[in-house]
CSV table of C-alpha atoms and ligand atoms in Angstrom, one decimal:
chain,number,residue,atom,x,y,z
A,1,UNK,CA,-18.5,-7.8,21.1
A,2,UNK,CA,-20.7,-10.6,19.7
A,3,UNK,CA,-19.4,-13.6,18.2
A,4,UNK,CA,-20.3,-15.9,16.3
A,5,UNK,CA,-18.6,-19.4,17.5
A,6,UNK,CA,-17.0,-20.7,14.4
A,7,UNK,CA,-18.4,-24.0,15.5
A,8,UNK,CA,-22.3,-23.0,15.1
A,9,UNK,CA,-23.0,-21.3,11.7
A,10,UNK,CA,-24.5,-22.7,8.5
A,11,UNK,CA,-22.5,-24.0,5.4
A,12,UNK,CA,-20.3,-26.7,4.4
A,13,UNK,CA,-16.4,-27.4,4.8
A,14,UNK,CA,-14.7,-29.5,2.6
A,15,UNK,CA,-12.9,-32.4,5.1
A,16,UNK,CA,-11.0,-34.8,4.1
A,17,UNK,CA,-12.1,-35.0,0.4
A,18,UNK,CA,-15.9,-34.4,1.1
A,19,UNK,CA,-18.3,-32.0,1.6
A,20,UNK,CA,-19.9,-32.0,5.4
A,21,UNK,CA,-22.3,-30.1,6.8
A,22,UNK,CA,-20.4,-27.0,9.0
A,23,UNK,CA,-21.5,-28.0,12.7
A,24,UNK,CA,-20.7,-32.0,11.5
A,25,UNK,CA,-16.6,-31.2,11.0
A,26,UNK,CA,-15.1,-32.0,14.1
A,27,UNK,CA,-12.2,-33.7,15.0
A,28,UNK,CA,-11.7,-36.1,18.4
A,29,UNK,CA,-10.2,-34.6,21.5
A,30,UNK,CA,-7.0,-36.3,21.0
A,31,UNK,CA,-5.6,-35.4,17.9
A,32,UNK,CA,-2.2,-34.8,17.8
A,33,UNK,CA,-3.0,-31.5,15.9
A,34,UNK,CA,-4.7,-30.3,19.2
A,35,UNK,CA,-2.1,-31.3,21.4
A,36,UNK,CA,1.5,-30.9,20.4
A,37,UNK,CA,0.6,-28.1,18.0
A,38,UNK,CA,0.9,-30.2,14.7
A,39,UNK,CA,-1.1,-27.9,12.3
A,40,UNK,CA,-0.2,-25.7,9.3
A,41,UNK,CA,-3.1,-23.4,8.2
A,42,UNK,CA,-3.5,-20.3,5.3
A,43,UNK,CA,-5.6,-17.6,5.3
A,44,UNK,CA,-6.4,-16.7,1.3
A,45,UNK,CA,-9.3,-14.2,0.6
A,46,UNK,CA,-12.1,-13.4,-2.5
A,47,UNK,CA,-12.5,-10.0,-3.8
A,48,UNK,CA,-15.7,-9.3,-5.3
A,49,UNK,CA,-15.7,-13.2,-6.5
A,50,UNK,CA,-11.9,-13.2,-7.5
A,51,UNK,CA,-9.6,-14.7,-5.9
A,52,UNK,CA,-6.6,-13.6,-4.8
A,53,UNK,CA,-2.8,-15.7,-5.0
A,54,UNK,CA,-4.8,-19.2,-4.9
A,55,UNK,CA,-1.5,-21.1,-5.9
A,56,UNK,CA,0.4,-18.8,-3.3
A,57,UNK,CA,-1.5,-20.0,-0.8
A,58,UNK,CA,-1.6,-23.6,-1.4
A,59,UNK,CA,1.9,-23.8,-2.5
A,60,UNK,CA,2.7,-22.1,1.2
A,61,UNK,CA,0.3,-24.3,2.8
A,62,UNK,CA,2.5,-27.5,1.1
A,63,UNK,CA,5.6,-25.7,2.3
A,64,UNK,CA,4.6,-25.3,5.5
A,65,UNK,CA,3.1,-28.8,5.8
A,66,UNK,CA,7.0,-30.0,4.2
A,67,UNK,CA,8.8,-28.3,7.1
A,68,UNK,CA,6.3,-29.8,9.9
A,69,UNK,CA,7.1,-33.6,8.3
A,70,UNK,CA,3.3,-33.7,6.7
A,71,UNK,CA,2.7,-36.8,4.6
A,72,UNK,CA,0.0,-34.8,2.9
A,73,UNK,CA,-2.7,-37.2,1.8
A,74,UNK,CA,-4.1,-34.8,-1.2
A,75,UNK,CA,-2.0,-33.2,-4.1
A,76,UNK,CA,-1.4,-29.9,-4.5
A,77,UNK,CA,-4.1,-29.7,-6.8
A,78,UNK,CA,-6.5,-31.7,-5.3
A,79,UNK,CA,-6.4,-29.1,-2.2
A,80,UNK,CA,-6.4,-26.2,-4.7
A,81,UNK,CA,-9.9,-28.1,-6.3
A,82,UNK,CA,-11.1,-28.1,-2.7
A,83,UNK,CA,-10.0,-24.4,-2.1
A,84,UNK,CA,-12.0,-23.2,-5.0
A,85,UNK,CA,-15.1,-25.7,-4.3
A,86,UNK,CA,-15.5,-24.6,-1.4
A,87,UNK,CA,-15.7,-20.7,-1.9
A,88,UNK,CA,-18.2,-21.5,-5.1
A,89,UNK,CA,-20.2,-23.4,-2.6
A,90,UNK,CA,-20.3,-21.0,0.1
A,91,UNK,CA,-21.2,-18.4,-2.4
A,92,UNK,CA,-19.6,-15.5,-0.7
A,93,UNK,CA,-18.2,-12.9,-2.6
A,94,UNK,CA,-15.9,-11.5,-0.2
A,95,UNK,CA,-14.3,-13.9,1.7
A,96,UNK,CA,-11.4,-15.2,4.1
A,97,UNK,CA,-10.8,-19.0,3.0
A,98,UNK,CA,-9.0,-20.6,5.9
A,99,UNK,CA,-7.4,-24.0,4.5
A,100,UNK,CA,-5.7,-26.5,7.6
A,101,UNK,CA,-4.1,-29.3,7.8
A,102,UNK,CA,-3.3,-30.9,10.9
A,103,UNK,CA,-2.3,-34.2,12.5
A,104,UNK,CA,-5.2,-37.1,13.9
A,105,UNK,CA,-5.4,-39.1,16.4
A,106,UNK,CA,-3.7,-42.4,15.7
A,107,UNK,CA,-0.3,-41.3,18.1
A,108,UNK,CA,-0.4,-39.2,21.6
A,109,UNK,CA,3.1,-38.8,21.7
A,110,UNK,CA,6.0,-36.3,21.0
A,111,UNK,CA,6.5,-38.4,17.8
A,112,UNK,CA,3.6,-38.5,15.5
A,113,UNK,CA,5.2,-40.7,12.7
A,114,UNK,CA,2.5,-42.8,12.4
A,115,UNK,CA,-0.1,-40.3,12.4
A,116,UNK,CA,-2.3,-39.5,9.7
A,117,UNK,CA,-2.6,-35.7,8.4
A,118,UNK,CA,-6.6,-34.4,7.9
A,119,UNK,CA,-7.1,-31.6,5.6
A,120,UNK,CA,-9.9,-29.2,5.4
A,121,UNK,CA,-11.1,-25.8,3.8
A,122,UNK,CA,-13.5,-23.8,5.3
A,123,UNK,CA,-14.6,-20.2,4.0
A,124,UNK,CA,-17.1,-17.2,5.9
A,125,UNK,CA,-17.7,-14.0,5.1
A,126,UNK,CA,-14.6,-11.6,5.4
A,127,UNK,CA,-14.7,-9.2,8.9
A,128,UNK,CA,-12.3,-6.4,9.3
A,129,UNK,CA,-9.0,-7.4,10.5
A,130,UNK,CA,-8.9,-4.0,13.0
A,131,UNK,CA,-11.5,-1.4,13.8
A,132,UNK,CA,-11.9,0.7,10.5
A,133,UNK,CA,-12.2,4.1,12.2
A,134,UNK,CA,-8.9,3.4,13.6
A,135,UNK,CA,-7.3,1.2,10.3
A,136,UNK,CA,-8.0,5.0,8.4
A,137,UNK,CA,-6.1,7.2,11.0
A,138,UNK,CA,-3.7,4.4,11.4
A,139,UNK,CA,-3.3,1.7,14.4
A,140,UNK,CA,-2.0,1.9,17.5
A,141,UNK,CA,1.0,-0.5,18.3
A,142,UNK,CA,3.2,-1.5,21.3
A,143,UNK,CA,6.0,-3.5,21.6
A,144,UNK,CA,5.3,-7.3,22.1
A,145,UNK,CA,6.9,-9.4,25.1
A,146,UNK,CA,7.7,-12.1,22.6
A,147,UNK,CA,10.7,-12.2,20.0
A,148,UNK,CA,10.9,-14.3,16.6
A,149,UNK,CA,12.8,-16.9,17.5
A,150,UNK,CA,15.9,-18.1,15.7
A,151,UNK,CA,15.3,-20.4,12.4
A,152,UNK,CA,17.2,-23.3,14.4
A,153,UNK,CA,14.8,-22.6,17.1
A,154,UNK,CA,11.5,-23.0,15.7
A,155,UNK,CA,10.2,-23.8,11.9
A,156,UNK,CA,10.0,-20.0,11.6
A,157,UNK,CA,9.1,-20.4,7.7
A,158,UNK,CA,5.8,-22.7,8.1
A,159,UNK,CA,2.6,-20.9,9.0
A,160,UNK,CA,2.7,-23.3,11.6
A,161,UNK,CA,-0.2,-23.2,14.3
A,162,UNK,CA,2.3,-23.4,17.0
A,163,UNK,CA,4.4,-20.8,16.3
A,164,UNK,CA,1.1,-18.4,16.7
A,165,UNK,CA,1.5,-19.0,20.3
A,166,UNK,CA,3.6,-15.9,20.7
A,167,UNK,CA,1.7,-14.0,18.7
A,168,UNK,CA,-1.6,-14.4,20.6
A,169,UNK,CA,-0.2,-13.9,23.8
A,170,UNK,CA,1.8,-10.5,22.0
A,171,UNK,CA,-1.9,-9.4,20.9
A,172,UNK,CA,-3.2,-10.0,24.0
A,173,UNK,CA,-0.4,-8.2,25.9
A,174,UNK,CA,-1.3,-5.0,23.3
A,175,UNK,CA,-5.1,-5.2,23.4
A,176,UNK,CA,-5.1,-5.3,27.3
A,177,UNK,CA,-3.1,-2.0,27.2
A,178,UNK,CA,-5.7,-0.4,25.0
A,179,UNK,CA,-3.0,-0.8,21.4
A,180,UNK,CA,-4.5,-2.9,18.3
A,181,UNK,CA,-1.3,-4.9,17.8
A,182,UNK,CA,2.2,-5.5,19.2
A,183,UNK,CA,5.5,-5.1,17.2
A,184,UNK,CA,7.9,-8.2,17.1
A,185,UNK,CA,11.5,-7.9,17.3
A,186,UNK,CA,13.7,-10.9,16.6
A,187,UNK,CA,15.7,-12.8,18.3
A,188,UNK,CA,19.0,-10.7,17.8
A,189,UNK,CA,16.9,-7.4,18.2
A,190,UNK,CA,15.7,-6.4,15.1
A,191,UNK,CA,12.3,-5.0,14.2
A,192,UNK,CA,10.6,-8.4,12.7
A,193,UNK,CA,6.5,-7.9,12.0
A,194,UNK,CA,3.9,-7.6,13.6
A,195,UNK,CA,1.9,-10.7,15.3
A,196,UNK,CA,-0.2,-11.8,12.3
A,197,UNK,CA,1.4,-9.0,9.5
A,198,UNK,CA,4.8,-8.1,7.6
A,199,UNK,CA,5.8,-4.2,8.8
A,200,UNK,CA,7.0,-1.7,6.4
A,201,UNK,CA,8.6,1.9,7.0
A,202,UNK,CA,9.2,4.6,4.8
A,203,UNK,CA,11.6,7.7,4.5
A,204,UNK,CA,13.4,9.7,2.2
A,205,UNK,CA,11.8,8.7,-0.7
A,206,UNK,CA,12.7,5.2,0.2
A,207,UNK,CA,10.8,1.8,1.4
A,208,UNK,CA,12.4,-0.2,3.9
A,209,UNK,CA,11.3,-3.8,5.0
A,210,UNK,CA,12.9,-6.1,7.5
A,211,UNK,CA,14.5,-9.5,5.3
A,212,UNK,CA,12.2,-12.1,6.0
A,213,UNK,CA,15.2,-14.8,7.5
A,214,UNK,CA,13.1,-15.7,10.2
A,215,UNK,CA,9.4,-15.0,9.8
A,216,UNK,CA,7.2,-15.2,7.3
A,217,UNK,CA,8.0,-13.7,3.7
A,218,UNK,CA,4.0,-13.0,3.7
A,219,UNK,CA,2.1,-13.5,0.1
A,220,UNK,CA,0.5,-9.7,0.5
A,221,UNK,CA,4.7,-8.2,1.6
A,222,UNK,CA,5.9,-9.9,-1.6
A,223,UNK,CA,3.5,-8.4,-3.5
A,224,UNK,CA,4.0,-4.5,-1.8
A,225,UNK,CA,7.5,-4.8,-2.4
A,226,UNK,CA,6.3,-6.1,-6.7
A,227,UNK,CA,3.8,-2.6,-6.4
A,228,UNK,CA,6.6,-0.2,-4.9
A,229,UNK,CA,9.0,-1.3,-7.7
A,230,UNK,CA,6.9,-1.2,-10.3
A,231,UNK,CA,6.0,2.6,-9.4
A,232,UNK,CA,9.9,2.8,-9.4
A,233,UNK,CA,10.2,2.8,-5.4
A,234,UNK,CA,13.6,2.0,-3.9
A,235,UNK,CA,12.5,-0.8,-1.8
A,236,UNK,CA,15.4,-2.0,0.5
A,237,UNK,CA,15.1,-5.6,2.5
A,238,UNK,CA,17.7,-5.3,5.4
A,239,UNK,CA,17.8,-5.4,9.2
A,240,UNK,CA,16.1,-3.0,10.9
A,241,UNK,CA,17.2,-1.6,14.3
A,242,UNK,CA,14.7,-0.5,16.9
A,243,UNK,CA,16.8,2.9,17.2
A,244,UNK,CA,16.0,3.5,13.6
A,245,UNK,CA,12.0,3.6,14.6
A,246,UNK,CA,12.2,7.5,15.0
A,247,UNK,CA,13.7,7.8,11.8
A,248,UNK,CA,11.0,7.2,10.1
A,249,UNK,CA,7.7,9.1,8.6
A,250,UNK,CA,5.4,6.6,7.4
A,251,UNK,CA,4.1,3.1,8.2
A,252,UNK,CA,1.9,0.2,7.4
A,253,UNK,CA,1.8,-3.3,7.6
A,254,UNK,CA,0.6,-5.9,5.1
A,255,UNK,CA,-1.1,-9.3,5.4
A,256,UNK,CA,-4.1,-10.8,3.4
A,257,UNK,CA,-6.3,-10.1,6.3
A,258,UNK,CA,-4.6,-6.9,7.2
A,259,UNK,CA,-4.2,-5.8,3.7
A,260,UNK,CA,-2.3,-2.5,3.7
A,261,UNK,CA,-3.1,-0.7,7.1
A,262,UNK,CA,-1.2,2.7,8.6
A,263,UNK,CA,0.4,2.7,11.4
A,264,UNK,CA,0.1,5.7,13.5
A,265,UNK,CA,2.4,4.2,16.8
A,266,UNK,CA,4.8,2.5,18.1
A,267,UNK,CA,5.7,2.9,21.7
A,268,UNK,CA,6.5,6.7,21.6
A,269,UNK,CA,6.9,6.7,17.9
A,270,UNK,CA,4.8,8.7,15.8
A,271,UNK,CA,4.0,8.0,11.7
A,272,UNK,CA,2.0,10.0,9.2
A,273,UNK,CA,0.8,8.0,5.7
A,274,UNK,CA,1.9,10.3,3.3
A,275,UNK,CA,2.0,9.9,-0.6
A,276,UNK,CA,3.6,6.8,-0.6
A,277,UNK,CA,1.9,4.8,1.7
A,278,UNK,CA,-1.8,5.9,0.2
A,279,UNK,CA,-0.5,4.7,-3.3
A,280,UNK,CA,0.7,1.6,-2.5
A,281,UNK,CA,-2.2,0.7,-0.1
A,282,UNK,CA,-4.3,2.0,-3.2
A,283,UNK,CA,-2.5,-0.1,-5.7
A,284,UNK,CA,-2.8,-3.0,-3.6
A,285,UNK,CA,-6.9,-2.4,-2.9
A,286,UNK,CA,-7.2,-2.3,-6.6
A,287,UNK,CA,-4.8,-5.2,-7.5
A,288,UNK,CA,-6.9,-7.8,-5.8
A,289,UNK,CA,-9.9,-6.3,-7.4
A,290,UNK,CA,-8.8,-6.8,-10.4
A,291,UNK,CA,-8.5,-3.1,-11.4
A,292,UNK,CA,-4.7,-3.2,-11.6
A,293,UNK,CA,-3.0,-5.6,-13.7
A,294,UNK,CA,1.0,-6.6,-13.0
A,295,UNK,CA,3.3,-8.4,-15.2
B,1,PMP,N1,3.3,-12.8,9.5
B,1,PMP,C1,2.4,-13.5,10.2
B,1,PMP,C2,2.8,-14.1,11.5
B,1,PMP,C3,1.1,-13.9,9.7
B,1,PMP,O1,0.3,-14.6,10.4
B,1,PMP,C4,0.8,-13.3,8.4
B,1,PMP,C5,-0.6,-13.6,7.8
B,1,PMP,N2,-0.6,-14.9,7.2
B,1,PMP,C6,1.7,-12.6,7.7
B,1,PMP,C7,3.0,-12.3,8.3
B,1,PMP,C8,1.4,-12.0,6.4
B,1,PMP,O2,1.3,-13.0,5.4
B,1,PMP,P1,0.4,-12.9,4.1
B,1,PMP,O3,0.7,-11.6,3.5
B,1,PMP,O4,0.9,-14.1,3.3
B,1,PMP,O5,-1.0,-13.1,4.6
């Protein structure tokens, strides 16, 4: 695979309340952000020109900033100013808009009260989350070595930088054994999400989602479950037991990045999409197009 280092391509990302040129935004080596984990980040995207969810997004980013003690130097309107800036600037019409905020450099120490919080907004054109040949038949997924951990364990409601350690050592784990992603149970057992997207399952005419009480309620699962209603889909949020995996005959994840994928796997578990699962994936690829409107 060639990549692009993020660090070495051409644009501008809005830093602290400026525009600088994309190989100039840096921050110093000891930033608190860097070293105790002290970032909160969002991942928003452009359809055709149209954004999706901006005040989602930067409401979650303030949210997530709130639970990680952020003094946040910008209002919430200021960042949502920057947000659109900088995708008008970039000019990209589909695009992944990654907004952070993180704590500098004024405090190497467990405390950071005295630090100050940076925010920036940079946008690039939108990849594919997983291989497309594979997202059509539906991915492959294992089960991750990592569980959610409880919400008196971790800040498990903040897209928190830290918290993504489990995750990319989960994807890792999955990608080594030839699978594109790694299921996450919780920290009582139950089937939780995936390492960077919400999980769904389907049967009997029914769609059933774990309750988001210790992971991310993502923007993109909110808005599944809004779809499925509003075709008149029983949608049921409740605890999901890994022995109920074989029980069911579709499934997909969601995230802004991963949209609406199939899943084909997990572990020995085998899923099929059927007419459910194309429509909502359907509804949801016109939605942020702009070709379905909801009330
Ligand atoms: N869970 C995790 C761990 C994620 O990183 C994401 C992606 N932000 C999601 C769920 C899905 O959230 P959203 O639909 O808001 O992108």
């Amino acid at each position: 695979m060639t990549l692009v280092p993020f660090d070495d391509r051409d644009g501008s990302i809005w830093m602290d309340g400026e525009f600088v040129a994309w190989r100039d935004a840096k921050v110093h080596v000891l930033s608190h952000g860097l070293h105790y984990g002290s970032a909160v980040f969002e991942g928003g995207r452009t359809y055709n020109g149209r954004l999706f969810k901006v005040s989602e997004h930067i409401e979650r980013l303030f949210k997530s900033a709130e639970i990680l003690d952020f003094d946040m130097p910008y209002s919430v309107a200021e960042v949502e100013t920057a947000y659109k800036e900088t995708v008008a600037r970039m000019g990209l019409e589909n695009a992944y808009i990654r907004p952070v905020a993180w704590r500098g450099p004024e405090q190497m120490s467990v405390s950071a009260i005295h630090t100050k919080v940076h925010v920036a907004v940079a946008v690039w054109e939108w990849p594919s989350y997983f291989d497309p040949e594979a997202a059509k038949r539906g991915i492959r997924l294992t089960y991750a070595p990592y569980k959610r951990p409880a919400p008196d364990m971790a800040p498990v409601h903040a897209k928190a930088a830290g918290l993504y350690l489990i995750g990319t050592l989960s994807k890792h784990y999955a990608e080594r054994a030839g699978y594109a992603d790694a299921l996450m149970m919780d920290y009582r057992g139950y089937v939780a999400e995936a390492t960077g997207a919400n999980i769904f399952f389907i049967r009997e005419g029914a769609v059933h989602t774990p309750t988001p009480d210790c992971f991310l309620n993502g923007i993109t699962r909110q808005t599944v479950v809004d779809l499925a209603r509003a075709r008149g889909f029983e949608v049921v949020e409740r605890h999901i037991k890994p022995e109920e995996l074989s029980t069911f005959n579709e499934c997909f994840i969601t995230g802004t990045a991963a949209e609406v994928t199939f899943v084909s796997e997990i572990g020995e578990h085998r899923y099929t999409p059927g007419n459910m699962s194309f429509a909502l994936q359907d509804d949801y690829n016109r939605l942020v197009r702009g070709e379905l409107q909801m009330n």
